[in-house]
Every structure is written in C-alpha cells, then in structure tokens.
Coordinates of C-alpha atoms in Angstrom, one line a residue:
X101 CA 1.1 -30.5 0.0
X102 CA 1.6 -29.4 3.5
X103 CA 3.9 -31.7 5.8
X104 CA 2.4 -32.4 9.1
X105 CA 5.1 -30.8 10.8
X106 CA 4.5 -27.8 8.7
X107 CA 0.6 -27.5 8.7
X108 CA -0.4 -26.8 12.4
X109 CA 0.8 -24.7 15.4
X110 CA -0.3 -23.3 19.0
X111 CA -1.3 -19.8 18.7
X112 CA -4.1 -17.5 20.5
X113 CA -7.6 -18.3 19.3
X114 CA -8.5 -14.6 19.3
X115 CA -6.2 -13.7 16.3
X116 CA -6.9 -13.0 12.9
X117 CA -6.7 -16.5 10.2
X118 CA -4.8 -15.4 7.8
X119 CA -4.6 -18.6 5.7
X120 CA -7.9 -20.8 5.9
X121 CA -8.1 -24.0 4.4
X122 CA -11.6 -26.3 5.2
X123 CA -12.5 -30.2 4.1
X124 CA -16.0 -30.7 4.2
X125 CA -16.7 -34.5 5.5
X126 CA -20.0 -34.9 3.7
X127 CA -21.6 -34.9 6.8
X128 CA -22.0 -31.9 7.5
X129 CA -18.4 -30.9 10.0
X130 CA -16.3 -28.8 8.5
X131 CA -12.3 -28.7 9.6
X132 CA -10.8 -25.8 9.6
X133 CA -6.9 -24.9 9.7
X134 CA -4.4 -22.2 9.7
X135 CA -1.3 -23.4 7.9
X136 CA 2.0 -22.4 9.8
X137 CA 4.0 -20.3 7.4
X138 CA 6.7 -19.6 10.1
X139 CA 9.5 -22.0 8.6
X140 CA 12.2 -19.7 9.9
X141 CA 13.1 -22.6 11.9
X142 CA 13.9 -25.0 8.6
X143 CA 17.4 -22.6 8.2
X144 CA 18.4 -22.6 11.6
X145 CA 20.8 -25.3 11.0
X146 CA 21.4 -25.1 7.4
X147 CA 24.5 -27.7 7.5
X148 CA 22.0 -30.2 8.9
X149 CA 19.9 -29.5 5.7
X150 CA 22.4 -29.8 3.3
X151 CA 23.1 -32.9 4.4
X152 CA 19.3 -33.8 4.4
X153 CA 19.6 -32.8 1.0
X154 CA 22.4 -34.4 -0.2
X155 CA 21.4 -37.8 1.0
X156 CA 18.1 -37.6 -0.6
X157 CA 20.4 -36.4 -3.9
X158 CA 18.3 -33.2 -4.3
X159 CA 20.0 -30.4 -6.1
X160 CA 18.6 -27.5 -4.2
X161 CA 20.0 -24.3 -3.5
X162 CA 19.2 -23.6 0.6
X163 CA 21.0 -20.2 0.4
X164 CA 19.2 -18.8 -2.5
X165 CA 15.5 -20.7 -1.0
X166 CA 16.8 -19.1 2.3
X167 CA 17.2 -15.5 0.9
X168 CA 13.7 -15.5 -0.9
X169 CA 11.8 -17.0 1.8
X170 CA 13.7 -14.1 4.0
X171 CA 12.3 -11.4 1.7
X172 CA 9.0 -13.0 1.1
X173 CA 8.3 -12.7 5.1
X174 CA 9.7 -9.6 5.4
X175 CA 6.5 -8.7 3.1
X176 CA 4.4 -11.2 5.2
X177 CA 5.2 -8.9 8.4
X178 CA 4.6 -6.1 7.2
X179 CA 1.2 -6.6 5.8
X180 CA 0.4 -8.6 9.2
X181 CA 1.1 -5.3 10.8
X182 CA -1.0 -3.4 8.4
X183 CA -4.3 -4.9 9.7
X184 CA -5.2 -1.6 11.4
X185 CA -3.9 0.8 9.1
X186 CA -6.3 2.1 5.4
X187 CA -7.6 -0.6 2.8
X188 CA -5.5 1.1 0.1
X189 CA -2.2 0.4 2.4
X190 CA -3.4 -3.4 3.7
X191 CA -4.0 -4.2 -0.5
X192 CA -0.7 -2.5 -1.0
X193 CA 0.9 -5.1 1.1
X194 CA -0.9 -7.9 0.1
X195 CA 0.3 -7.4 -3.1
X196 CA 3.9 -6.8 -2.4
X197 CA 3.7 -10.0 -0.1
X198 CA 2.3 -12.1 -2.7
X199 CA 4.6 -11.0 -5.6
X200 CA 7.0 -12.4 -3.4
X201 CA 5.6 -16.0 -2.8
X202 CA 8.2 -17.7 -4.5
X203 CA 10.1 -17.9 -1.4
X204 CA 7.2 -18.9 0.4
X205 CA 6.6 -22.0 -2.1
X206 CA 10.5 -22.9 -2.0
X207 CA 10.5 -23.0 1.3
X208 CA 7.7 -25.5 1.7
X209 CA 8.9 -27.6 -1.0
X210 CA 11.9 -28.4 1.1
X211 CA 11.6 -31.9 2.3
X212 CA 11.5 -33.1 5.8
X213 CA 14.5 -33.9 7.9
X214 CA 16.5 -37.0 7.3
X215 CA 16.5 -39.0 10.8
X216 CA 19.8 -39.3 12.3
X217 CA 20.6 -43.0 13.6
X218 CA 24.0 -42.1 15.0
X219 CA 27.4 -44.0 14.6
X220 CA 26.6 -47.4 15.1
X221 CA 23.1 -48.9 13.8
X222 CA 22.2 -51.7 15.6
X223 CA 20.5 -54.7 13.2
X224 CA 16.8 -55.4 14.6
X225 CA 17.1 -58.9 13.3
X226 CA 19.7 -61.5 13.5
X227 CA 21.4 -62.5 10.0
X228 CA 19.9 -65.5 8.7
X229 CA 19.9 -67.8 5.5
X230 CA 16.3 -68.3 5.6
X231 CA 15.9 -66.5 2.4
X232 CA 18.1 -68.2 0.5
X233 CA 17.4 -71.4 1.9
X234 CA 13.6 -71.0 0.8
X235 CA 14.6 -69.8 -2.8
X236 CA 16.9 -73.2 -3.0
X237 CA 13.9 -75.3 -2.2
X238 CA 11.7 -73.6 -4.6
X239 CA 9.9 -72.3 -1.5
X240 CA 9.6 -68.9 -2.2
X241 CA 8.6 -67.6 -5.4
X242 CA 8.8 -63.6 -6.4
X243 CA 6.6 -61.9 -8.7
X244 CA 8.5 -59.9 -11.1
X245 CA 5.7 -58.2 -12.1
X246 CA 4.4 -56.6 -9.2
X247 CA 7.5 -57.1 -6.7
X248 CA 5.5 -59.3 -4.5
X249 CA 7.6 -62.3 -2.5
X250 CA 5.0 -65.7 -2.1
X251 CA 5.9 -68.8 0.1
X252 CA 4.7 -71.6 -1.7
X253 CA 3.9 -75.1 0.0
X254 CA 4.6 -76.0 3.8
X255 CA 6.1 -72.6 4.5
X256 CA 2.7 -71.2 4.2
X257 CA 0.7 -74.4 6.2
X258 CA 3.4 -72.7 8.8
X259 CA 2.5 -69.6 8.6
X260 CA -1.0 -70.0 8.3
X261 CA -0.9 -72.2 11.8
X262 CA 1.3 -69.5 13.3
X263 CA -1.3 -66.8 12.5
X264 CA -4.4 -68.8 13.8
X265 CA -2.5 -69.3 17.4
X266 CA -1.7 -65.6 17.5
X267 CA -5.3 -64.9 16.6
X268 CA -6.6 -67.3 19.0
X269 CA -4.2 -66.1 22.0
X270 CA -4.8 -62.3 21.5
X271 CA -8.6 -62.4 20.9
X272 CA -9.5 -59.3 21.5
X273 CA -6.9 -57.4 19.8
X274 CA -8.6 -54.9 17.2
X275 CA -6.8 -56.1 13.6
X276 CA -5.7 -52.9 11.3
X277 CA -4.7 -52.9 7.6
X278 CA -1.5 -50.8 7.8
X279 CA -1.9 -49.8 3.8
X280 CA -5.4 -49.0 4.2
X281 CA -4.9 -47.0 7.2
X282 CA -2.1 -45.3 5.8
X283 CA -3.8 -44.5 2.8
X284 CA -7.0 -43.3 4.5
X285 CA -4.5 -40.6 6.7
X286 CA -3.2 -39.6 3.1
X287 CA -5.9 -38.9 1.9
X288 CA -7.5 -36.9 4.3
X289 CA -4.4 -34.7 4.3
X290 CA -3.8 -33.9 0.8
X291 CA -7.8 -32.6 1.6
X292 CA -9.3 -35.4 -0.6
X293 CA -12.9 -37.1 -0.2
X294 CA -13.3 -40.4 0.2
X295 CA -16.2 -41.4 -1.5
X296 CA -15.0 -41.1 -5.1
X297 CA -11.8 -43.0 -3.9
X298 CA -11.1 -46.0 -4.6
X299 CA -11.1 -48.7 -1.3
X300 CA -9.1 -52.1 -1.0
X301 CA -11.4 -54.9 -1.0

C-alpha cells in the first residue's frame, strides 16, 4: 500500500501518466492518480533511517534497498526518455525497467519516518493516582478479553453528567466517531469499496 506521503505529487498536467491507478465510487466519479515513484528523497539521510529502522526493530538492509532502487531508476529514466524514440526500443526499456522492480518495491516497503520529539518530552498530563485509586475501589473493571477498561458505578453517573453539560454547552458542535472516520480514510486508500464493508453500528 502506498503511504500518503508517497502516493501524490505537483507535476505539469500536460505530461504523460505513467502509472494510473482509478477507484470507482459506484456513482459514477472516477479518481484517478499517478503514484510518485521518485523516493530518491527516502536515502538522502540514510543515518536518520537507520535509526527509523532500528527503533521500529526492522532488520532491513538500506544500503543494499538503496543500490537496487538506484539501478531500478536508472532503467525508469531511461525508458521515460524513450517515449519518442521506435516501439521496439520503448518495449525494450520497459522490460529492462521492470526486470528491475525489485528496488522499486523495496523501496516503497520502507516505512515512514519515526517523529523526532527532541531531548526533553514534556508529559501532556499531570501524574495522577486516579487509576489506581479506581482499581482499589473496584471502580474500574478491565476486560481481559478484548482489552477494554470500564468504570463501573458513580464514576460513570460522573461521566455521563460531564458529557451531557459538554453536549449541552457546545450544541452545535458536529460529533465524529474517530474509529469510524479513521477506518473510512483506510479504506478508501488501500482503494477498497464500501458497500461490501462492514460498518460500526
């Protein structure tokens, strides 16, 4: 799957697509998209993606992914050049280019940059006992099962309250499922339709 960072880039309408890939909507649009191969950038600072690597403990080897990818566009060039010259020349190099994909695929298999926080991360939230406190009052149950943390008794009366004010004071706010949401954006980039999906009820 293509990383957003990856999939689109500003280039001159008038050129040639070299790489199409279209969703249908079931309505009748159709979105079209020319994937950005360029990741020439991706090895520009290759001790910045070592450590990306390393901290996601992925045993990758960037120089050997550096030197196919480097050969594989080589090939890419060279047939993008070809666009003017004989059929028998422009298959030529389409062939040599795609005998060579390897280092394309590598390349886009690399994951995305780990965010750098600096020295010093500053704690959003203040360290509390609130937790703990809960679980001593039988307060706070956990589902093993499924991972999911419940309040049980007045904690929740609480909460409940808390939530009607909020609603109550910010009316008009629009209210948004994050998981849906998040699951509807991954969905329509991995190029999947929605009506065979399954949806949260």
């Amino acid at each position: 799957m293509f990383s957003m960072r990856r999939m689109f880039t500003r280039r001159p309408m008038v050129r040639q697509m070299s790489y199409l890939a279209s969703r249908f909507t079931g309505r009748g649009d159709v979105h079209v998209v020319d994937p950005l191969v360029d990741l020439r950038y991706l090895f520009e600072d290759m001790e910045k993606l070592r450590r990306s690597l390393e901290e996601r403990r992925s045993n990758i080897d960037i120089t050997q992914v550096k030197e196919k990818y480097d050969v594989w566009w080589d090939k890419y060039q060279s047939w993008k050049e070809s666009a003017d010259q004989e059929k028998k020349v422009v298959s030529s190099m389409r062939k040599a280019m795609i005998e060579e994909q390897a280092g394309l695929l590598s390349a886009l298999a690399l994951p995305n940059f780990v965010h750098e926080v600096g020295n010093t991360e500053k704690p959003m939230l203040k360290n509390s006992h609130h937790q703990q406190y809960l679980s001593q009052k039988g307060r706070l149950h956990v589902d093993e099962k499924t991972g999911v943390v419940h309040l049980v008794g007045y904690p929740v009366l609480m909460e409940n309250h808390v939530k009607s004010q909020l609603l109550d004071m910010f009316s008009y706010a629009i209210l948004v499922s994050p998981s849906c949401f998040v699951r509807a954006a991954i969905l329509e980039g991995v190029n999947v339709p929605l009506d065979p999906t399954y949806t949260f009820q």
